């Protein structure tokens, strides 16, 4: 690692000198125009006479003066993107001259020897490093470390299928990006950071792009994992750079994929050596606090692991909104398949709804991949249409593809999950005095195979002993149902057990709610069992007391388990019936659940 630091200093020096030279040269007297404004002038108003590119700046001459001036400078991030924009405008019939590189700047030419020399030095150093570690990857990474990020997205909400709830939540972001000033003038609380939570391939990036596309603002994308393998200090510098660029191009959207790579809880992880990541994270927090929101910048971050994020990230004013992106339901899968089948020749005998039915657990990315594989299979047979058998074969390929296996449920898993979740739901219905069932689902979400959502019918500040016991009963409902219906229990209940035990432990040690230790508190901060920080904390009670605590916890758990088995046994026919419906529909909303219970 020492060598790395040294290298980064050299590189920083060399790059610094070159940048300085370019900067000094690049300053002209023309005022700056925002990228957005330029796009409007170029495409909508057709008011551009000449564009001359010089590095990452373009000199723009207007046909009609704007604020009494006809000459402006426009900064941009990537030459490629800029050029494709210009070419697009040209092919759309806009008339202007385009000079790809200003020839009357000999200074650039004089720089070439220096750049060459610097290149040789860098290459040499990296080559030396390569003796001990995978340098090839490093060389390539370094090469692409700048220039990218900036694109304009063509994806619209209409291209996003089956994510109605997510789209609804994002509609507000679009309207804000379209007109940040309106919101600011109204004194409305302006969204700044949004956290998108969901497993890989569920369309987090796609949705973020759709927001940018729908609002017609620039889309900056960067991945958290890009930062962590960076040389020291570079990660933080890139964050700074990113925000600087974003501010210049506001309104715009910044998308940070895999935020957990930088946003991991600070001070966690054994063995240290994380100061680079922490620097990057701190810089990100500083930048987020540094703008008011009225600039019209929205940051969307995506993660599959919200649980390991540093709490500082989710504080108000930072990523204080959360949008959960779920694996699609049957209906959504049908719609997504339709979107991706649009440009593929599909035989009349194929029903996409049937395909949707045989693909529970598939993410949008899986579905796209599925149709692609099917097309390949059909092409291999020299057919001109994709048939159902190709799709079936492709399903198999996607399922057994090594990484996807865990996403997709077998029929047996599906039944187990359905029984388990129905067990929770019936426990809520019968045992809970405060909660009602909101939704029961067997579509995998995050690390869980399914979920049962329930919410209290009124706000409550204190939990009574009775309610805490009810919560334990509900948590144990899943495992009890498995035991009663299938005669065996699975690992699927491990987080349920953890939370049931956590509640019981708190009842005994924090709230004095047990027979033998009534009104006694054994509070040391380590007692938050389910957060898992009890490691290393000290006890303030004896071994004997500890044994009594364990005993009392066990009594609470056992009696709750007996109770929930009673409840489920009494409702056995309903349990089976609802599990069947759940297997077929994959998701049951609260009202329907109530109706099934009332039958
Ligand atoms: P993530 O960022 O969550 O890993 P992506 O956004 O990269 O997932 O999605 C992968 C692909 O799945 C996208 O390229 C897109 O083609 C497809 N996709 C995702 N969501 C949808 C959707 N709602 N409708 C249609 N296609 C989608
Ligand atoms: Zn459960």
Short mmCIF file of N, CA and C in Angstrom, two decimals, residues 536-596:
data_model
loop_
_atom_site.label_atom_id
_atom_site.label_comp_id
_atom_site.label_asym_id
_atom_site.label_seq_id
_atom_site.Cartn_x
_atom_site.Cartn_y
_atom_site.Cartn_z
N UNK A 536 -18.62 -7.71 23.32
CA UNK A 536 -17.65 -6.88 24.03
C UNK A 536 -18.22 -5.97 25.11
N UNK A 537 -19.54 -5.95 25.27
CA UNK A 537 -20.05 -5.11 26.35
C UNK A 537 -19.97 -5.88 27.66
N UNK A 538 -20.01 -5.16 28.76
CA UNK A 538 -19.85 -5.85 30.03
C UNK A 538 -21.18 -6.02 30.74
N UNK A 539 -21.31 -7.04 31.49
CA UNK A 539 -22.52 -7.32 32.23
C UNK A 539 -22.46 -6.65 33.58
N UNK A 540 -23.64 -6.22 34.09
CA UNK A 540 -23.63 -5.71 35.45
C UNK A 540 -24.47 -6.60 36.37
N UNK A 541 -24.51 -7.91 36.03
CA UNK A 541 -25.23 -8.83 36.92
C UNK A 541 -24.51 -10.18 36.93
N UNK A 542 -24.90 -11.01 37.89
CA UNK A 542 -24.16 -12.25 38.12
C UNK A 542 -24.53 -13.36 37.15
N UNK A 543 -23.75 -14.41 37.18
CA UNK A 543 -24.02 -15.58 36.37
C UNK A 543 -25.41 -16.15 36.68
N UNK A 544 -25.73 -16.18 37.98
CA UNK A 544 -27.02 -16.74 38.40
C UNK A 544 -28.17 -15.94 37.79
N UNK A 545 -28.04 -14.62 37.89
CA UNK A 545 -29.08 -13.77 37.30
C UNK A 545 -29.17 -14.02 35.81
N UNK A 546 -28.02 -14.16 35.18
CA UNK A 546 -28.01 -14.42 33.74
C UNK A 546 -28.80 -15.69 33.42
N UNK A 547 -28.64 -16.68 34.26
CA UNK A 547 -29.35 -17.94 34.04
C UNK A 547 -30.85 -17.73 34.19
N UNK A 548 -31.23 -16.92 35.18
CA UNK A 548 -32.66 -16.66 35.38
C UNK A 548 -33.22 -15.89 34.17
N UNK A 549 -32.43 -14.92 33.69
CA UNK A 549 -32.87 -14.16 32.52
C UNK A 549 -33.15 -15.10 31.35
N UNK A 550 -32.19 -15.98 31.09
CA UNK A 550 -32.36 -16.94 29.99
C UNK A 550 -33.63 -17.78 30.17
N UNK A 551 -33.83 -18.19 31.41
CA UNK A 551 -34.99 -19.01 31.72
C UNK A 551 -36.30 -18.25 31.45
N UNK A 552 -36.33 -16.99 31.91
CA UNK A 552 -37.53 -16.19 31.72
C UNK A 552 -37.80 -15.92 30.24
N UNK A 553 -36.73 -15.66 29.50
CA UNK A 553 -36.89 -15.42 28.06
C UNK A 553 -37.49 -16.67 27.43
N UNK A 554 -36.97 -17.81 27.83
CA UNK A 554 -37.44 -19.07 27.27
C UNK A 554 -38.92 -19.30 27.59
N UNK A 555 -39.31 -18.96 28.84
CA UNK A 555 -40.71 -19.12 29.22
C UNK A 555 -41.62 -18.29 28.32
N UNK A 556 -41.22 -17.05 28.10
CA UNK A 556 -42.04 -16.17 27.26
C UNK A 556 -42.16 -16.74 25.85
N UNK A 557 -41.02 -17.12 25.27
CA UNK A 557 -41.01 -17.64 23.91
C UNK A 557 -41.86 -18.92 23.81
N UNK A 558 -41.66 -19.83 24.76
CA UNK A 558 -42.39 -21.09 24.72
C UNK A 558 -43.90 -20.88 24.79
N UNK A 559 -44.32 -20.00 25.70
CA UNK A 559 -45.76 -19.86 25.83
C UNK A 559 -46.35 -19.16 24.60
N UNK A 560 -45.57 -18.25 24.00
CA UNK A 560 -46.05 -17.61 22.78
C UNK A 560 -46.15 -18.63 21.64
N UNK A 561 -45.19 -19.54 21.59
CA UNK A 561 -45.19 -20.54 20.52
C UNK A 561 -46.38 -21.49 20.66
N UNK A 562 -46.66 -21.89 21.91
CA UNK A 562 -47.82 -22.75 22.15
C UNK A 562 -49.09 -22.02 21.71
N UNK A 563 -49.17 -20.77 22.08
CA UNK A 563 -50.35 -19.97 21.76
C UNK A 563 -50.55 -19.90 20.23
N UNK A 564 -49.46 -19.62 19.51
CA UNK A 564 -49.64 -19.42 18.06
C UNK A 564 -49.97 -20.75 17.39
N UNK A 565 -49.45 -21.85 17.91
CA UNK A 565 -49.82 -23.15 17.33
C UNK A 565 -51.31 -23.44 17.53
N UNK A 566 -51.81 -23.04 18.70
CA UNK A 566 -53.25 -23.18 18.96
C UNK A 566 -54.05 -22.40 17.93
N UNK A 567 -53.65 -21.15 17.76
CA UNK A 567 -54.38 -20.28 16.81
C UNK A 567 -54.39 -20.90 15.42
N UNK A 568 -53.23 -21.36 14.98
CA UNK A 568 -53.14 -21.88 13.61
C UNK A 568 -53.88 -23.21 13.47
N UNK A 569 -53.85 -24.02 14.51
CA UNK A 569 -54.58 -25.29 14.44
C UNK A 569 -56.08 -25.03 14.28
N UNK A 570 -56.57 -24.06 15.03
CA UNK A 570 -57.98 -23.71 14.92
C UNK A 570 -58.34 -23.20 13.52
N UNK A 571 -57.35 -22.59 12.86
CA UNK A 571 -57.62 -21.99 11.55
C UNK A 571 -56.95 -22.76 10.42
N UNK A 572 -56.78 -24.04 10.61
CA UNK A 572 -56.02 -24.84 9.65
C UNK A 572 -56.58 -24.77 8.24
N UNK A 573 -57.90 -24.88 8.09
CA UNK A 573 -58.48 -24.86 6.74
C UNK A 573 -58.20 -23.52 6.06
N UNK A 574 -58.27 -22.46 6.83
CA UNK A 574 -58.00 -21.13 6.25
C UNK A 574 -56.54 -20.99 5.88
N UNK A 575 -55.70 -21.53 6.72
CA UNK A 575 -54.26 -21.47 6.45
C UNK A 575 -53.95 -22.12 5.10
N UNK A 576 -54.50 -23.30 4.90
CA UNK A 576 -54.26 -24.00 3.64
C UNK A 576 -54.86 -23.27 2.44
N UNK A 577 -56.07 -22.80 2.65
CA UNK A 577 -56.77 -22.13 1.56
C UNK A 577 -56.00 -20.85 1.15
N UNK A 578 -55.63 -20.04 2.13
CA UNK A 578 -54.98 -18.77 1.80
C UNK A 578 -53.59 -19.03 1.20
N UNK A 579 -52.91 -20.06 1.70
CA UNK A 579 -51.60 -20.38 1.12
C UNK A 579 -51.74 -20.76 -0.35
N UNK A 580 -52.82 -21.48 -0.68
CA UNK A 580 -53.06 -21.83 -2.09
C UNK A 580 -53.26 -20.59 -2.95
N UNK A 581 -54.11 -19.69 -2.43
CA UNK A 581 -54.36 -18.45 -3.18
C UNK A 581 -53.04 -17.69 -3.35
N UNK A 582 -52.26 -17.67 -2.30
CA UNK A 582 -51.00 -16.94 -2.32
C UNK A 582 -50.04 -17.54 -3.35
N UNK A 583 -50.04 -18.85 -3.45
CA UNK A 583 -49.17 -19.49 -4.43
C UNK A 583 -49.55 -19.10 -5.84
N UNK A 584 -50.85 -18.94 -6.02
CA UNK A 584 -51.31 -18.62 -7.37
C UNK A 584 -51.05 -17.16 -7.69
N UNK A 585 -51.36 -16.27 -6.74
CA UNK A 585 -51.28 -14.83 -7.02
C UNK A 585 -49.97 -14.20 -6.59
N UNK A 586 -49.25 -14.84 -5.71
CA UNK A 586 -47.98 -14.37 -5.18
C UNK A 586 -48.10 -13.18 -4.23
N UNK A 587 -49.23 -12.48 -4.29
CA UNK A 587 -49.36 -11.32 -3.43
C UNK A 587 -50.84 -11.12 -3.12
N UNK A 588 -51.17 -10.94 -1.86
CA UNK A 588 -52.56 -10.69 -1.49
C UNK A 588 -52.60 -9.38 -0.72
N UNK A 589 -53.47 -8.49 -1.12
CA UNK A 589 -53.60 -7.22 -0.40
C UNK A 589 -54.49 -7.42 0.83
N UNK A 590 -54.40 -6.46 1.75
CA UNK A 590 -55.11 -6.56 3.02
C UNK A 590 -56.59 -6.91 2.92
N UNK A 591 -57.30 -6.20 2.02
CA UNK A 591 -58.75 -6.42 1.93
C UNK A 591 -59.07 -7.84 1.52
N UNK A 592 -58.30 -8.32 0.54
CA UNK A 592 -58.57 -9.66 0.05
C UNK A 592 -58.29 -10.69 1.15
N UNK A 593 -57.26 -10.41 1.91
CA UNK A 593 -56.95 -11.31 3.01
C UNK A 593 -58.10 -11.36 4.00
N UNK A 594 -58.64 -10.18 4.32
CA UNK A 594 -59.78 -10.12 5.25
C UNK A 594 -60.95 -10.93 4.71
N UNK A 595 -61.19 -10.78 3.41
CA UNK A 595 -62.31 -11.48 2.77
C UNK A 595 -62.11 -12.99 2.88
N UNK A 596 -60.88 -13.44 2.63
CA UNK A 596 -60.60 -14.87 2.70
C UNK A 596 -60.77 -15.39 4.13
#
